[in-house]
Tab-separated table of C-alpha atoms in Angstrom:
chain	number	residue	atom	x	y	z
M	1	MET	CA	161.267	189.343	102.217
M	2	LYS	CA	159.565	186.279	103.556
M	3	THR	CA	160.292	185.570	107.192
M	4	LEU	CA	158.337	182.323	107.225
M	5	GLU	CA	157.315	180.029	104.429
M	6	LEU	CA	155.366	176.724	104.607
M	7	ILE	CA	155.348	174.581	101.538
M	8	ASN	CA	152.893	171.670	101.279
M	9	VAL	CA	153.173	170.793	104.925
M	10	LYS	CA	151.465	167.532	105.920
M	11	LYS	CA	151.399	165.918	109.310
M	12	THR	CA	150.153	162.461	110.181
M	13	PHE	CA	150.187	161.122	113.735
M	14	TYR	CA	150.470	157.399	114.314
M	15	THR	CA	148.550	156.187	117.410
M	16	GLU	CA	147.132	152.934	118.672
M	17	LEU	CA	144.053	153.673	116.583
M	18	GLY	CA	146.095	154.015	113.435
M	19	ALA	CA	147.087	156.926	111.274
M	20	LEU	CA	145.532	160.286	112.014
M	21	ASP	CA	145.874	162.986	109.403
M	22	VAL	CA	146.060	166.347	111.086
M	23	LEU	CA	147.413	168.768	108.495
M	24	ASP	CA	146.860	168.368	104.816
M	25	ASP	CA	148.900	170.341	102.338
M	26	ILE	CA	149.247	173.649	104.127
M	27	SER	CA	151.163	176.406	102.280
M	28	PHE	CA	151.446	179.975	103.214
M	29	ASP	CA	154.040	182.628	103.988
M	30	ILE	CA	154.550	185.631	106.190
M	31	LYS	CA	156.358	188.725	105.060
M	32	GLU	CA	158.580	190.929	107.180
M	33	GLY	CA	156.534	192.939	109.697
M	34	GLU	CA	153.295	191.250	108.711
M	35	ILE	CA	150.756	189.985	111.251
M	36	VAL	CA	148.917	186.828	110.051
M	37	ALA	CA	146.165	185.292	112.087
M	38	LEU	CA	145.284	181.638	111.980
M	39	VAL	CA	141.689	180.679	112.775
M	40	GLY	CA	140.062	177.299	112.596
M	41	PRO	CA	137.612	175.023	114.390
M	42	SER	CA	138.974	173.587	117.641
M	43	GLY	CA	140.947	170.424	117.098
M	44	SER	CA	141.857	171.554	113.586
M	45	GLY	CA	145.589	171.240	114.205
M	46	LYS	CA	146.517	174.862	114.951
M	47	SER	CA	148.805	173.880	117.836
M	48	THR	CA	150.343	171.120	115.697
M	49	LEU	CA	151.133	173.680	113.050
M	50	LEU	CA	152.787	175.959	115.611
M	51	ASN	CA	154.824	173.075	116.988
M	52	ILE	CA	155.952	172.221	113.492
M	53	ILE	CA	156.980	175.853	112.769
M	54	SER	CA	158.901	176.053	116.069
M	55	GLN	CA	160.611	172.780	115.269
M	56	LEU	CA	159.217	170.942	118.279
M	57	LEU	CA	157.638	168.572	115.752
M	58	THR	CA	158.757	167.539	112.254
M	59	PRO	CA	156.298	167.487	109.349
M	60	THR	CA	155.494	164.161	107.734
M	61	SER	CA	156.131	165.832	104.361
M	62	GLY	CA	156.595	169.364	103.097
M	63	LYS	CA	158.926	172.066	104.096
M	64	VAL	CA	159.128	174.891	106.626
M	65	ILE	CA	161.560	177.749	105.958
M	66	VAL	CA	162.211	180.126	108.810
M	67	ASN	CA	164.542	183.123	108.285
M	68	GLY	CA	165.843	183.934	111.718
M	69	ASP	CA	164.900	183.081	115.234
M	70	ILE	CA	161.462	182.220	116.522
M	71	GLY	CA	159.842	183.751	119.606
M	72	TYR	CA	156.947	181.817	121.185
M	73	MET	CA	154.266	183.286	123.369
M	74	PHE	CA	151.612	181.234	125.046
M	75	GLN	CA	148.119	181.503	126.498
M	76	HIS	CA	149.667	181.693	129.981
M	77	ASP	CA	152.523	184.088	130.637
M	78	HIS	CA	154.677	181.344	132.282
M	79	LEU	CA	156.572	183.925	134.277
M	80	PHE	CA	158.605	182.289	137.040
M	81	ASN	CA	157.481	183.554	140.443
M	82	TRP	CA	160.945	183.080	141.985
M	83	ARG	CA	162.429	185.575	139.565
M	84	THR	CA	161.872	189.284	139.446
M	85	VAL	CA	160.253	190.853	136.382
M	86	TRP	CA	163.684	191.911	135.172
M	87	LYS	CA	165.213	188.444	135.554
M	88	ASN	CA	162.151	186.879	133.931
M	89	ILE	CA	162.550	189.102	130.918
M	90	LEU	CA	166.232	188.263	130.551
M	91	ILE	CA	165.796	184.508	130.789
M	92	GLY	CA	166.021	184.015	127.003
M	93	LEU	CA	169.248	185.966	126.734
M	94	GLU	CA	170.542	184.126	129.827
M	95	ILE	CA	169.813	180.733	128.182
M	96	LYS	CA	171.495	181.808	124.963
M	97	LYS	CA	174.371	183.276	126.990
M	98	ASP	CA	173.875	186.443	125.007
M	99	HIS	CA	175.258	189.507	126.861
M	100	ASP	CA	174.838	191.912	124.023
M	101	PRO	CA	174.402	195.327	125.691
M	102	LYS	CA	172.354	196.564	122.676
M	103	LYS	CA	169.691	193.922	123.374
M	104	ILE	CA	169.581	194.822	127.045
M	105	GLU	CA	169.258	198.447	126.079
M	106	ARG	CA	166.361	197.606	123.776
M	107	VAL	CA	164.568	195.661	126.558
M	108	LYS	CA	164.901	198.676	128.768
M	109	GLU	CA	163.438	200.915	126.079
M	110	LEU	CA	160.472	198.573	125.653
M	111	LEU	CA	159.867	198.484	129.361
M	112	ALA	CA	159.997	202.248	129.587
M	113	LYS	CA	157.716	202.710	126.613
M	114	TYR	CA	155.045	200.516	128.074
M	115	GLY	CA	155.213	201.836	131.634
M	116	LEU	CA	156.748	198.769	133.135
M	117	MET	CA	160.081	200.177	134.203
M	118	ASP	CA	158.821	200.812	137.773
M	119	PHE	CA	157.993	197.139	138.220
M	120	ILE	CA	161.214	195.466	137.088
M	121	ASN	CA	162.162	194.640	140.716
M	122	ASN	CA	158.742	193.257	141.526
M	123	TYR	CA	157.789	189.638	141.394
M	124	PRO	CA	155.242	188.544	138.756
M	125	GLN	CA	152.671	187.471	141.344
M	126	GLU	CA	152.388	191.118	142.425
M	127	LEU	CA	151.207	192.258	139.006
M	128	SER	CA	147.920	192.112	137.102
M	129	GLY	CA	147.198	189.586	134.316
M	130	GLY	CA	147.494	192.255	131.658
M	131	MET	CA	150.839	193.512	132.851
M	132	ARG	CA	152.131	189.957	133.120
M	133	GLN	CA	151.157	189.267	129.518
M	134	ARG	CA	152.902	192.434	128.324
M	135	ILE	CA	156.028	191.342	130.289
M	136	ALA	CA	155.780	187.870	128.696
M	137	LEU	CA	155.817	189.542	125.275
M	138	ILE	CA	158.866	191.612	126.122
M	139	ARG	CA	160.562	188.436	127.381
M	140	THR	CA	159.860	186.857	124.020
M	141	LEU	CA	161.104	189.901	122.135
M	142	ALA	CA	164.283	190.259	124.190
M	143	THR	CA	166.168	187.746	122.103
M	144	ASN	CA	165.215	189.744	119.024
M	145	PRO	CA	163.338	187.032	117.113
M	146	SER	CA	162.397	187.650	113.480
M	147	ILE	CA	159.104	185.835	113.832
M	148	LEU	CA	156.657	185.674	116.706
M	149	LEU	CA	154.317	182.762	117.301
M	150	LEU	CA	151.355	183.810	119.478
M	151	ASP	CA	149.325	180.848	120.686
M	152	GLU	CA	145.991	182.165	121.970
M	153	PRO	CA	147.905	184.816	123.922
M	154	PHE	CA	144.925	186.673	125.283
M	155	SER	CA	142.399	183.980	125.989
M	156	ALA	CA	143.265	183.752	129.715
M	157	LEU	CA	142.491	187.440	130.224
M	158	ASP	CA	139.134	189.013	131.002
M	159	TYR	CA	137.384	190.814	128.194
M	160	GLN	CA	138.380	194.390	128.977
M	161	THR	CA	142.017	193.515	129.718
M	162	ARG	CA	142.073	191.429	126.601
M	163	ILE	CA	141.039	194.338	124.361
M	164	ASN	CA	143.561	196.663	126.003
M	165	VAL	CA	146.446	194.219	126.014
M	166	SER	CA	145.850	193.127	122.426
M	167	ASN	CA	145.898	196.818	121.448
M	168	ASP	CA	149.227	197.359	123.253
M	169	ILE	CA	150.764	194.171	121.914
M	170	TYR	CA	149.672	195.152	118.379
M	171	HIS	CA	151.626	198.410	118.808
M	172	ILE	CA	154.665	196.680	120.236
M	173	ILE	CA	154.710	194.225	117.390
M	174	LYS	CA	154.249	196.879	114.732
M	175	ASP	CA	156.886	199.159	116.289
M	176	GLN	CA	159.426	196.349	116.351
M	177	ASN	CA	158.417	195.348	112.826
M	178	VAL	CA	158.472	191.656	113.749
M	179	SER	CA	156.522	189.108	111.649
M	180	THR	CA	153.815	187.442	113.630
M	181	LEU	CA	151.641	184.381	113.426
M	182	LEU	CA	148.667	184.759	115.754
M	183	VAL	CA	146.641	181.624	116.537
M	184	THR	CA	143.244	182.457	117.942
M	185	HIS	CA	139.661	181.196	117.969
M	186	ASP	CA	138.435	184.798	118.392
M	187	ILE	CA	137.390	185.959	114.959
M	188	GLY	CA	137.170	189.588	116.074
M	189	GLU	CA	140.680	189.497	117.472
M	190	ALA	CA	141.978	188.021	114.209
M	191	ILE	CA	140.426	190.768	112.124
M	192	ALA	CA	141.414	193.549	114.521
M	193	MET	CA	145.067	192.538	114.710
M	194	ALA	CA	145.997	190.833	111.494
M	195	ASP	CA	146.958	191.967	107.998
M	196	ARG	CA	145.776	188.597	106.672
M	197	VAL	CA	143.588	185.911	108.206
M	198	ILE	CA	144.094	182.215	107.318
M	199	VAL	CA	141.031	180.074	107.774
M	200	LEU	CA	141.582	176.314	108.321
M	201	SER	CA	139.032	173.610	107.735
M	202	HIS	CA	138.057	170.728	110.056
M	203	ARG	CA	140.585	167.919	110.592
M	204	PRO	CA	142.494	167.069	108.535
M	205	ALA	CA	143.129	170.795	108.320
M	206	LYS	CA	143.313	172.225	104.809
M	207	LEU	CA	143.857	175.822	103.971
M	208	LYS	CA	140.366	177.065	103.259
M	209	LYS	CA	141.016	180.632	102.484
M	210	ILE	CA	143.385	183.526	103.090
M	211	ILE	CA	141.583	186.772	103.596
M	212	ALA	CA	143.526	190.078	103.350
M	213	ILE	CA	142.239	192.655	105.832
M	214	ASN	CA	143.307	195.546	103.659
M	215	ASP	CA	140.420	197.954	103.287
M	216	ILE	CA	139.576	198.744	106.896
M	217	ASN	CA	140.373	202.412	107.234
M	218	ALA	CA	141.743	202.278	110.787
M	219	LYS	CA	145.114	202.246	112.491
M	220	THR	CA	144.605	200.347	115.748
M	221	PRO	CA	142.797	197.158	116.647
M	222	LEU	CA	140.405	199.199	118.728
M	223	GLU	CA	139.498	201.458	115.795
M	224	LYS	CA	139.200	198.462	113.471
M	225	ARG	CA	136.670	196.877	115.706
M	226	LYS	CA	134.513	199.997	115.327
M	227	ALA	CA	134.845	200.201	111.565
M	228	PRO	CA	131.785	199.259	109.461
M	229	LYS	CA	133.875	196.871	107.337
M	230	PHE	CA	134.736	194.872	110.486
M	231	SER	CA	131.422	193.072	110.644
M	232	GLU	CA	131.565	192.240	106.925
M	233	TYR	CA	134.886	190.445	107.498
M	234	PHE	CA	133.414	188.844	110.548
M	235	ASP	CA	130.484	187.448	108.591
M	236	VAL	CA	132.747	186.068	105.860
M	237	ILE	CA	135.001	184.245	108.335
M	238	TRP	CA	132.088	183.089	110.440
M	239	GLY	CA	130.533	181.614	107.298
M	240	LEU	CA	133.756	179.865	106.290
M	241	LEU	CA	134.189	178.343	109.781
M	242	ASN	CA	130.589	177.065	109.846
M	243	GLU	CA	130.483	175.584	106.349
K	1	MET	CA	152.622	199.424	164.793
K	2	ASN	CA	149.238	200.937	164.141
K	3	ASN	CA	148.169	198.511	161.524
K	4	PRO	CA	144.997	196.884	162.908
K	5	PHE	CA	145.413	193.864	160.631
K	6	LEU	CA	148.917	193.154	161.981
K	7	ARG	CA	147.799	193.808	165.547
K	8	GLN	CA	144.990	191.304	165.142
K	9	LYS	CA	147.288	188.764	163.614
K	10	ARG	CA	149.874	189.096	166.418
K	11	LYS	CA	147.094	188.865	169.016
K	12	LEU	CA	145.858	185.589	167.509
K	13	ALA	CA	149.384	184.181	167.383
K	14	LEU	CA	149.964	185.005	171.057
K	15	LYS	CA	146.593	183.433	171.950
K	16	VAL	CA	147.542	180.198	170.185
K	17	ILE	CA	150.876	179.974	171.957
K	18	ILE	CA	149.309	180.588	175.379
K	19	LEU	CA	146.715	177.913	174.774
K	20	GLN	CA	149.382	175.486	173.603
K	21	ILE	CA	151.433	176.115	176.796
K	22	ILE	CA	148.311	175.670	178.979
K	23	ILE	CA	147.576	172.298	177.281
K	24	LEU	CA	151.147	171.116	177.776
K	25	VAL	CA	151.246	172.179	181.441
K	26	ALA	CA	147.858	170.671	182.151
K	27	ILE	CA	148.820	167.287	180.727
K	28	MET	CA	152.092	167.321	182.757
K	29	ALA	CA	150.253	168.345	185.935
K	30	LEU	CA	147.559	165.716	185.461
K	31	TRP	CA	150.159	163.078	184.844
K	32	GLU	CA	152.150	164.109	187.907
K	33	ILE	CA	149.015	164.229	190.144
K	34	ALA	CA	147.676	160.946	188.792
K	35	SER	CA	150.988	159.309	189.490
K	36	ASN	CA	151.379	160.782	193.000
K	37	ASN	CA	147.855	159.778	193.981
K	38	GLN	CA	148.327	156.315	192.558
K	39	TRP	CA	145.544	156.630	190.019
K	40	ILE	CA	148.098	155.201	187.653
K	41	ASP	CA	151.030	152.947	188.474
K	42	ALA	CA	154.152	155.172	188.711
K	43	PHE	CA	156.340	152.148	188.071
K	44	LEU	CA	154.731	151.583	184.652
K	45	PHE	CA	153.869	155.161	183.712
K	46	SER	CA	156.686	157.101	185.412
K	47	LYS	CA	155.989	160.817	186.096
K	48	PRO	CA	157.249	164.144	184.862
K	49	SER	CA	159.188	165.088	187.979
K	50	SER	CA	161.214	161.858	187.958
K	51	ILE	CA	161.841	162.133	184.258
K	52	ILE	CA	163.156	165.731	184.688
K	53	LYS	CA	165.259	164.666	187.700
K	54	LEU	CA	166.798	161.837	185.704
K	55	LEU	CA	167.452	164.118	182.801
K	56	ILE	CA	169.240	166.669	185.004
K	57	ASN	CA	171.316	163.833	186.401
K	58	TYR	CA	172.263	162.749	182.882
K	59	ILE	CA	173.159	166.294	181.967
K	60	LYS	CA	175.271	166.731	185.072
K	61	THR	CA	177.253	163.586	184.453
K	62	LYS	CA	177.480	164.641	180.769
K	63	GLU	CA	176.231	161.109	179.938
K	64	ILE	CA	173.421	162.508	177.813
K	65	TYR	CA	175.704	164.279	175.364
K	66	LYS	CA	177.384	161.071	174.313
K	67	HIS	CA	174.067	159.361	173.559
K	68	LEU	CA	172.459	162.421	172.030
K	69	GLY	CA	175.566	163.250	170.011
K	70	ILE	CA	175.787	159.842	168.420
K	71	SER	CA	172.084	159.639	167.594
K	72	LEU	CA	172.131	163.112	166.230
K	73	LEU	CA	175.170	162.356	164.059
K	74	GLU	CA	173.490	159.277	162.663
K	75	THR	CA	170.256	161.096	162.022
K	76	MET	CA	171.938	164.037	160.271
K	77	LEU	CA	174.004	161.648	158.115
K	78	GLY	CA	170.881	159.588	157.284
K	79	LEU	CA	168.882	162.688	156.581
K	80	SER	CA	171.402	164.441	154.356
K	81	ILE	CA	172.539	161.377	152.492
K	82	GLY	CA	168.970	160.055	152.051
K	83	THR	CA	167.742	163.410	150.813
K	84	ILE	CA	170.609	164.307	148.534
K	85	VAL	CA	171.008	160.830	146.971
K	86	GLY	CA	167.224	160.531	146.649
K	87	ILE	CA	166.923	163.850	144.837
K	88	LEU	CA	169.901	163.007	142.587
K	89	ILE	CA	168.247	159.725	141.632
K	90	ALA	CA	164.951	161.582	141.010
K	91	ILE	CA	166.856	163.955	138.702
K	92	ILE	CA	168.254	160.967	136.768
K	93	LEU	CA	164.763	159.478	136.434
K	94	TRP	CA	163.412	162.851	135.197
K	95	TRP	CA	166.309	163.085	132.768
K	96	ASN	CA	165.869	159.631	131.312
K	97	LYS	CA	162.272	158.401	130.993
K	98	THR	CA	163.430	154.914	130.030
K	99	ILE	CA	165.280	154.449	133.331
K	100	ALA	CA	162.165	155.848	135.134
K	101	LYS	CA	159.889	153.292	133.406
K	102	VAL	CA	162.338	150.399	134.062
K	103	LEU	CA	162.744	151.263	137.729
K	104	ASP	CA	159.108	152.025	138.350
K	105	PRO	CA	157.978	148.570	139.691
K	106	PHE	CA	161.092	148.279	141.854
K	107	LEU	CA	160.403	151.642	143.443
K	108	VAL	CA	156.744	150.731	144.031
K	109	VAL	CA	157.732	147.478	145.781
K	110	GLY	CA	160.567	149.215	147.634
K	111	ASN	CA	158.135	151.859	148.822
K	112	ALA	CA	155.452	149.401	149.957
K	113	LEU	CA	157.968	147.212	151.819
K	114	PRO	CA	158.203	148.049	155.527
K	115	LYS	CA	161.876	149.150	155.551
K	116	THR	CA	162.272	148.353	159.276
K	117	ALA	CA	162.133	144.692	158.157
K	118	LEU	CA	165.386	145.293	156.269
K	119	ALA	CA	167.159	146.844	159.242
K	120	PRO	CA	168.557	143.548	160.680
K	121	ILE	CA	169.798	142.497	157.276
K	122	LEU	CA	171.403	145.844	156.564
K	123	ILE	CA	173.172	145.815	159.894
K	124	ILE	CA	174.493	142.360	159.266
K	125	TRP	CA	175.781	143.462	155.863
K	126	VAL	CA	177.149	146.859	156.664
K	127	GLY	CA	178.189	146.263	160.253
K	128	THR	CA	177.182	147.633	163.613
K	129	GLY	CA	177.888	151.108	164.927
K	130	ILE	CA	177.365	154.429	163.250
K	131	LYS	CA	177.810	153.009	159.774
K	132	GLY	CA	175.106	150.350	160.043
K	133	ILE	CA	172.614	152.574	161.794
K	134	THR	CA	173.128	155.399	159.283
K	135	VAL	CA	172.426	152.981	156.471
K	136	VAL	CA	169.211	151.915	158.133
K	137	ALA	CA	168.206	155.581	158.400
K	138	ILE	CA	169.014	156.153	154.734
K	139	SER	CA	167.015	153.054	153.679
K	140	ILE	CA	163.931	154.470	155.283
K	141	SER	CA	163.978	157.928	153.644
K	142	LEU	CA	165.648	157.156	150.339
K	143	ILE	CA	162.863	155.525	148.272
K	144	LEU	CA	160.144	157.878	149.473
K	145	THR	CA	162.395	160.830	148.583
K	146	ILE	CA	162.970	159.439	145.085
K	147	ILE	CA	159.266	158.838	144.434
K	148	SER	CA	158.007	162.122	145.807
K	149	ALA	CA	160.758	164.252	144.258
K	150	TYR	CA	160.267	162.586	140.863
K	151	ASN	CA	156.510	163.134	141.039
K	152	TYR	CA	157.020	166.826	141.907
K	153	PHE	CA	159.481	167.197	139.002
K	154	MET	CA	156.982	165.639	136.575
K	155	LEU	CA	154.189	167.995	137.734
K	156	ILE	CA	155.932	170.995	136.120
K	157	ASP	CA	153.765	172.447	133.358
K	158	ASP	CA	154.928	171.167	129.959
K	159	GLU	CA	154.280	174.546	128.388
K	160	LYS	CA	156.853	176.124	130.793
K	161	ILE	CA	159.374	173.641	129.439
K	162	LYS	CA	158.269	174.512	125.946
K	163	MET	CA	158.775	178.179	126.682
K	164	LEU	CA	162.410	177.483	127.684
K	165	GLN	CA	162.871	175.245	124.693
K	166	SER	CA	161.722	178.079	122.421
K	167	PHE	CA	164.855	179.819	123.598
K	168	LYS	CA	166.789	176.619	122.701
K	169	ALA	CA	167.386	175.702	126.370
K	170	THR	CA	169.391	172.559	127.025
K	171	LYS	CA	168.049	169.883	129.303
K	172	TRP	CA	170.538	170.976	131.910
K	173	GLN	CA	169.254	174.560	131.673
K	174	ILE	CA	165.615	173.340	132.013
K	175	LEU	CA	166.698	171.443	135.137
K	176	THR	CA	168.581	174.271	136.812
K	177	LYS	CA	166.417	177.206	135.718
K	178	LEU	CA	163.000	175.634	136.104
K	179	ILE	CA	162.686	172.183	137.648
K	180	ILE	CA	164.867	172.778	140.723
K	181	PRO	CA	163.906	176.369	141.543
K	182	ALA	CA	160.209	175.652	141.023
K	183	ASN	CA	160.536	172.768	143.521
K	184	ILE	CA	162.489	174.345	146.376
K	185	GLY	CA	159.382	174.430	148.552
K	186	ASN	CA	158.657	170.785	147.845
K	187	ILE	CA	162.222	169.798	148.525
K	188	ILE	CA	161.980	171.532	151.901
K	189	ASN	CA	158.825	169.517	152.585
K	190	ILE	CA	160.688	166.357	151.725
K	191	ILE	CA	163.431	167.337	154.156
K	192	LYS	CA	160.804	167.907	156.859
K	193	ILE	CA	159.327	164.418	156.297
K	194	ASN	CA	162.860	162.873	156.199
K	195	ILE	CA	163.688	164.240	159.647
K	196	GLY	CA	161.033	161.950	161.086
K	197	MET	CA	161.966	159.121	158.749
K	198	SER	CA	165.671	159.298	159.667
K	199	TRP	CA	164.870	159.280	163.358
K	200	VAL	CA	162.769	156.113	162.883
K	201	GLY	CA	165.719	154.539	161.165
K	202	VAL	CA	168.188	155.574	163.824
K	203	ILE	CA	166.044	154.451	166.749
K	204	VAL	CA	165.197	151.114	165.102
K	205	GLY	CA	168.860	150.605	164.293
K	206	GLU	CA	169.906	151.395	167.840
K	207	PHE	CA	167.194	149.056	169.174
K	208	ILE	CA	168.722	146.216	167.238
K	209	VAL	CA	172.342	146.705	168.046
K	210	SER	CA	174.146	149.576	169.814
K	211	ARG	CA	175.869	150.614	172.954
K	212	TYR	CA	175.180	154.334	172.683
K	213	GLY	CA	172.352	156.575	171.474
K	214	ILE	CA	168.845	157.556	172.489
K	215	GLY	CA	167.448	154.369	170.984
K	216	TYR	CA	169.872	152.364	173.129
K	217	LEU	CA	168.772	154.285	176.292
K	218	ILE	CA	165.106	153.555	175.523
K	219	MET	CA	165.799	149.843	174.794
K	220	TYR	CA	168.017	149.434	177.850
K	221	GLY	CA	165.490	151.233	180.042
K	222	SER	CA	162.686	148.960	178.950
K	223	GLN	CA	164.781	145.852	179.500
K	224	VAL	CA	165.580	146.752	183.083
K	225	PHE	CA	162.063	148.144	183.596
K	226	ASN	CA	163.367	151.629	184.251
K	227	MET	CA	160.424	153.532	182.823
K	228	ASP	CA	161.874	156.927	183.896
K	229	LEU	CA	164.782	156.268	181.498
K	230	VAL	CA	162.483	155.178	178.668
K	231	MET	CA	160.311	158.248	179.058
K	232	MET	CA	163.374	160.510	179.263
K	233	GLY	CA	164.622	159.060	175.975
K	234	VAL	CA	161.304	159.733	174.361
K	235	PHE	CA	161.210	163.234	175.853
K	236	VAL	CA	164.666	164.121	174.572
K	237	LEU	CA	163.724	162.720	171.178
K	238	ALA	CA	160.601	164.903	171.005
K	239	ILE	CA	162.556	168.045	171.843
K	240	ILE	CA	165.367	167.380	169.374
K	241	SER	CA	163.062	166.527	166.490
K	242	PHE	CA	161.033	169.600	167.242
K	243	ILE	CA	164.190	171.759	167.162
K	244	MET	CA	165.292	170.162	163.851
K	245	TYR	CA	161.888	170.771	162.339
K	246	GLU	CA	161.900	174.407	163.491
K	247	VAL	CA	165.380	174.964	162.007
K	248	VAL	CA	164.103	173.771	158.638
K	249	ASN	CA	161.008	175.980	159.046
K	250	LEU	CA	163.265	178.953	159.682
K	251	ILE	CA	165.297	178.229	156.579
K	252	GLU	CA	162.035	177.891	154.597
K	253	LYS	CA	160.823	181.276	155.846
K	254	LYS	CA	164.131	182.876	154.925
K	255	ILE	CA	163.932	181.514	151.403
K	256	LYS	CA	160.342	182.634	150.993
K	257	ARG	CA	161.119	186.098	152.262
K	258	LYS	CA	164.031	186.333	149.767
K	259	ARG	CA	161.619	185.461	147.016
K	260	ASN	CA	158.995	187.933	148.010
């Protein structure tokens, strides 16, 4: 089943300088439980694409089909420092006025599983960047979205934390079997986490290639990074981005 | 307490307070001595002992309570109405960008205009007494409150708003769950500034027309060249505004402690 489908999406912005084509005929889909990474040169319209998928922008032409709810995770955790971790996590359910005890139970399970249960009464400013980003993910998952949009979610973290957190988040996503679109400019991260990598061209962004990461014999992002096939994929994507 | 960090911190705090008291006492003593030895003219400069004596007299006759009570009432009314209405208008501007754009030049001019120049007009329009003086106090704090609250509201990270929107938050939810709670500290700062602003309005208003109030005492004192009375008025004013400021500080600390 396709959770997300884009069909011939085009976006043109109109500014004082005239028309600016940002996205040109983008089509792809994401199946249930699949992680798809989106890489492209900076300014290639990745954020515009996310905004279109999350319905904050409408495409100039083309169609976006989303089956279910969208969860959005950003580069910064955007936890509110006047709310405890627990209240931060529940903000989505609070906004939707959703008091489903099953969802609250699931949040508790996630927290317990990732060793965050002891911190639910703390305030975010008392926690490390890595913990905060894990909490931000659980906040996003709390409303039980069927597709996750991750917008450079690790780029504010230091290298070591970044590797660890991306590993954890990979496991959370795969456990929950939620479809994911990961926008990143880190080629290694894209290969390590995704089932498929979409490479965009310079503006106006066209879909250059979709690369399936299917013959790396490894289970976790960390193991994938060590696999010999990893650098082959890296070279291919690097080549495409620098064409 | 055997925490050396806390001990050090407390020691420093104590030191600061002692030095502050020494400075205050030294200034008072110097003033008193200078006045007694006629280095300065006691008729023009008054002196602490006469000010205190006069104040005690005013307290004994209960005269001071009437003046203080009225000024305090006017200030509190000016402060609360100016702050609340100002923030409400700032919320409206945040809500509707068109209104914000339309009102922008008016606010800029209103802010640049010395509001004390409006005081006589306002008093003529609204009337004398508590009503007129309160309106003068409001006029001084209102526009500054609108401008600074609106600017604070607009400083909130767009991505935070986007995060809430990704949960399909309504504008009202964004306001109550993000904009207001994120700005509690700033609103308290606005209140602190408005304490001073409201007192300016009240004193100016009382200067223009009044029969009671601290401003009236100061004005009356200067007209009959009773500098003791003028100085007493200023002295009472200093103490009351300090107390009001400290009360707000205490509330601020309580909120911060609750959050941490």
